[in-house]
Short mmCIF file of C-alpha atoms in Angstrom, two decimals:
data_model
loop_
_atom_site.label_atom_id
_atom_site.label_comp_id
_atom_site.label_asym_id
_atom_site.label_seq_id
_atom_site.Cartn_x
_atom_site.Cartn_y
_atom_site.Cartn_z
CA ALA S 1 55.38 -192.84 26.05
CA MET S 2 58.74 -192.55 23.45
CA HIS S 3 56.68 -191.01 21.35
CA TYR S 4 56.49 -187.61 23.19
CA GLY S 5 58.62 -185.32 24.82
CA LYS S 6 59.55 -185.93 28.46
CA LYS S 7 56.90 -183.59 28.88
CA GLU S 8 54.51 -184.85 27.83
CA ALA S 9 55.26 -188.10 28.54
CA ALA S 10 55.29 -187.33 32.28
CA VAL S 11 51.23 -186.01 31.43
CA LYS S 12 50.25 -188.93 29.92
CA LEU S 13 51.62 -191.00 32.73
CA GLU S 14 50.26 -189.12 35.41
CA LYS S 15 47.01 -189.52 33.36
CA GLY S 16 47.60 -193.48 33.69
CA CYS S 17 48.18 -193.25 36.85
CA MET S 18 44.47 -192.03 37.67
CA GLY S 19 43.19 -195.09 35.27
CA GLU S 20 42.39 -198.18 35.82
CA CYS S 21 44.73 -200.29 38.33
CA PHE S 22 45.57 -203.70 37.79
CA PRO S 23 45.09 -206.47 40.19
CA LEU S 24 48.80 -209.17 40.68
CA ASP S 25 46.53 -212.00 38.81
CA GLY S 26 46.32 -209.72 36.01
CA ALA S 27 49.45 -207.46 35.59
CA PHE S 28 51.47 -209.45 33.41
CA GLU S 29 49.53 -210.58 30.70
CA GLU S 30 49.80 -207.28 29.19
CA PRO S 31 52.51 -205.62 31.20
CA GLU S 32 52.78 -202.76 28.35
CA ILE S 33 49.27 -201.88 28.94
CA VAL S 34 49.94 -201.24 32.80
CA TYR S 35 50.34 -198.42 34.72
CA CYS S 36 49.09 -199.24 38.10
CA ALA S 37 49.57 -202.18 40.14
CA ASP S 38 47.57 -202.78 43.08
CA PHE S 39 49.43 -205.56 45.07
CA SER S 40 47.84 -204.86 48.43
CA SER S 41 47.68 -207.58 50.83
CA LYS S 42 48.83 -210.40 49.19
CA VAL S 43 50.72 -211.76 51.83
CA LEU S 44 54.38 -210.81 49.75
CA THR S 45 57.51 -210.75 50.76
CA ASP S 46 59.34 -209.40 47.58
CA LEU S 47 58.47 -207.49 44.41
CA PRO S 48 56.35 -210.54 42.49
CA ALA S 49 58.77 -211.67 39.42
CA GLY S 50 57.93 -210.59 36.10
CA CYS S 51 57.77 -206.52 37.06
CA ASN S 52 60.28 -205.52 35.29
CA LYS S 53 57.97 -205.77 32.55
CA LEU S 54 55.87 -203.06 33.57
CA ILE S 55 57.52 -200.83 31.52
CA TYR S 56 55.41 -197.54 32.59
CA LEU S 57 54.56 -198.38 35.58
CA VAL S 58 54.13 -195.04 37.94
CA LYS S 59 52.22 -196.36 40.71
CA ILE S 60 52.50 -199.71 42.67
CA ASN S 61 50.40 -200.25 45.79
CA MET S 62 51.97 -203.05 47.72
CA PHE S 63 50.24 -201.88 51.39
CA ASN S 64 49.69 -205.08 54.01
CA ASN S 65 52.25 -207.57 53.10
CA LYS S 66 55.15 -209.02 54.41
CA LEU S 67 58.08 -207.37 52.72
CA THR S 68 61.45 -207.11 54.98
CA THR S 69 63.40 -206.16 52.69
CA PHE S 70 63.80 -203.42 49.24
CA SER S 71 65.56 -205.94 46.86
CA LYS S 72 67.66 -204.79 43.78
CA GLU S 73 65.05 -205.33 41.76
CA TRP S 74 62.53 -202.65 42.45
CA GLU S 75 65.82 -200.13 40.21
CA SER S 76 63.63 -202.02 37.04
CA LEU S 77 60.42 -199.91 37.97
CA ASP S 78 62.16 -196.25 37.22
CA LYS S 79 58.99 -194.61 36.16
CA LEU S 80 57.15 -194.97 39.55
CA LEU S 81 55.67 -191.60 40.21
CA SER S 82 54.07 -193.34 43.75
CA LEU S 83 54.73 -196.28 45.88
CA ASP S 84 52.63 -197.22 49.24
CA LEU S 85 54.77 -199.98 51.10
CA GLY S 86 52.71 -199.38 54.50
CA SER S 87 52.05 -201.84 56.90
CA ASN S 88 55.23 -203.88 55.62
CA LYS S 89 58.07 -205.93 57.66
CA LEU S 90 60.98 -203.46 56.65
CA THR S 91 63.29 -203.24 59.07
CA ALA S 92 65.85 -200.82 56.47
CA LEU S 93 65.52 -199.57 52.80
CA SER S 94 68.31 -200.08 50.76
CA PRO S 95 70.62 -197.93 48.73
CA SER S 96 68.07 -199.23 46.01
CA ILE S 97 65.07 -196.67 46.52
CA GLY S 98 67.78 -193.74 45.08
CA LYS S 99 67.41 -194.81 41.23
CA LEU S 100 63.82 -194.25 41.78
CA ILE S 101 64.17 -190.60 40.75
CA HIS S 102 60.86 -189.58 39.62
CA LEU S 103 58.65 -190.64 42.97
CA LYS S 104 56.57 -187.76 43.77
CA GLU S 105 54.81 -190.35 46.64
CA LEU S 106 56.54 -192.68 49.39
CA ASN S 107 54.04 -194.70 52.07
CA LEU S 108 56.15 -196.06 54.70
CA ASN S 109 53.93 -196.09 56.98
CA LYS S 110 54.13 -198.90 59.99
CA ASN S 111 56.77 -200.00 59.46
CA PRO S 112 59.68 -200.97 62.16
CA ILE S 113 62.43 -198.65 59.68
CA LYS S 114 64.68 -197.25 62.39
CA THR S 115 67.06 -195.04 59.59
CA LEU S 116 66.65 -194.03 56.33
CA PRO S 117 69.33 -194.08 53.52
CA LEU S 118 71.55 -191.70 52.32
CA GLU S 119 70.25 -192.26 48.97
CA ILE S 120 66.87 -191.42 49.52
CA GLY S 121 68.05 -187.56 49.20
CA ASN S 122 68.81 -188.87 44.79
CA LEU S 123 64.74 -188.52 45.41
CA LYS S 124 64.49 -184.70 44.23
CA GLN S 125 60.94 -184.47 42.77
CA LEU S 126 59.68 -186.36 46.03
CA GLN S 127 56.90 -184.34 47.78
CA THR S 128 54.86 -186.30 50.33
CA LEU S 129 56.39 -188.88 52.31
CA THR S 130 55.24 -190.45 54.90
CA LEU S 131 56.55 -192.39 58.03
CA ARG S 132 53.65 -192.87 60.38
CA GLN S 133 53.59 -194.84 63.48
CA ASN S 134 57.41 -196.18 62.13
CA GLY S 135 59.13 -196.87 65.77
CA LEU S 136 61.44 -193.62 64.98
CA THR S 137 63.49 -192.38 67.78
CA GLU S 138 65.87 -190.45 65.96
CA PHE S 139 64.61 -188.52 62.70
CA PRO S 140 66.66 -189.41 59.51
CA PRO S 141 68.88 -186.70 58.21
CA SER S 142 68.50 -187.72 54.59
CA ILE S 143 64.62 -186.26 54.79
CA ALA S 144 66.48 -183.22 55.41
CA MET S 145 68.13 -183.37 51.38
CA LEU S 146 64.69 -183.99 49.83
CA THR S 147 64.37 -179.84 48.92
CA SER S 148 60.58 -180.67 47.31
CA LEU S 149 58.54 -182.44 49.86
CA GLU S 150 55.76 -180.85 51.04
CA ASN S 151 54.18 -182.94 53.34
CA LEU S 152 55.79 -184.75 55.60
CA ASP S 153 54.37 -187.33 57.89
CA LEU S 154 56.53 -187.92 61.34
CA ALA S 155 53.37 -189.09 63.48
CA LEU S 156 53.07 -191.40 66.38
CA ASN S 157 56.41 -192.12 66.51
CA LYS S 158 59.22 -191.65 69.45
CA LEU S 159 61.43 -188.29 67.68
CA THR S 160 62.30 -186.06 70.93
CA THR S 161 64.21 -183.47 68.79
CA LEU S 162 64.29 -182.46 65.04
CA PRO S 163 67.81 -181.34 63.57
CA MET S 164 68.57 -178.32 62.53
CA GLU S 165 68.87 -179.48 59.06
CA ILE S 166 65.28 -179.39 58.65
CA ALA S 167 65.23 -176.01 57.45
CA ASN S 168 66.37 -177.20 54.49
CA LEU S 169 62.78 -178.03 53.52
CA LYS S 170 61.55 -174.56 51.86
CA ASN S 171 59.16 -175.69 50.45
CA LEU S 172 57.38 -177.69 53.23
CA LYS S 173 53.78 -177.28 53.15
CA THR S 174 52.79 -179.40 56.25
CA LEU S 175 54.31 -181.24 58.98
CA THR S 176 52.76 -183.96 61.26
CA LEU S 177 54.18 -184.66 63.99
CA VAL S 178 51.07 -185.77 66.40
CA GLY S 179 51.87 -188.42 69.12
CA ASN S 180 55.24 -187.71 69.85
CA GLU S 181 57.49 -186.74 72.87
CA LEU S 182 58.40 -183.26 72.13
CA SER S 183 58.45 -180.41 74.64
CA SER S 184 57.28 -177.20 74.34
CA ALA S 185 60.59 -175.74 73.91
CA GLU S 186 61.44 -178.71 71.05
CA GLN S 187 57.85 -177.29 69.30
CA LYS S 188 59.04 -173.59 69.62
CA LYS S 189 62.33 -174.36 67.92
CA ILE S 190 60.69 -176.38 64.91
CA LYS S 191 58.04 -173.84 64.83
CA ALA S 192 61.10 -171.01 63.97
CA LEU S 193 62.73 -173.24 61.71
CA LEU S 194 60.08 -173.94 59.45
CA PRO S 195 58.50 -170.30 59.47
CA LYS S 196 56.20 -170.96 56.35
CA THR S 197 55.09 -174.79 57.45
CA ILE S 198 51.01 -175.86 59.02
CA ILE S 199 52.99 -177.66 61.71
CA TYR S 200 50.43 -180.38 63.68
CA PHE S 201 52.14 -181.35 67.05
CA GLU S 202 47.96 -182.87 68.23
#
């Protein structure tokens, strides 16, 4: 990607994202050709050693592992566009998440995360954020800083209200709130704050 301009490099990486996804046992043989890594369901408790060698990695699937923390090692994967951390044991994200500034998709489904760090607001290119079934009782305020967000899934949590700051999400196309505890008055308020967004309450 070094031979290309920034825009061309981004397109090249996006195409790479759609190509072959390398499994855990094959990703480190030729790390410079790995754009996509599928490390799902491997009982991993952290990012595998050697991931800092995957210098062109744009997509990583860590779904259904045993991650409890988001370590500093993730900062080396600064070209990531898509990160799937669904069905892990994360109780929090460290500020390191804010270093992945090119992320467009972030899946945090089914993790016992109660809030998100302010640094997540650095993800100015994030378009899709999934926080389904996380046991959230409060809306993480840092989400309101994600001005490029187009799809936000907060289904199956324990939210009773969303803050006025949700109106900052001017590009939000869909908001999924199925399975929360929002009163009809609260639903009306949310609709008024996001008049152009398709909102699913049930």
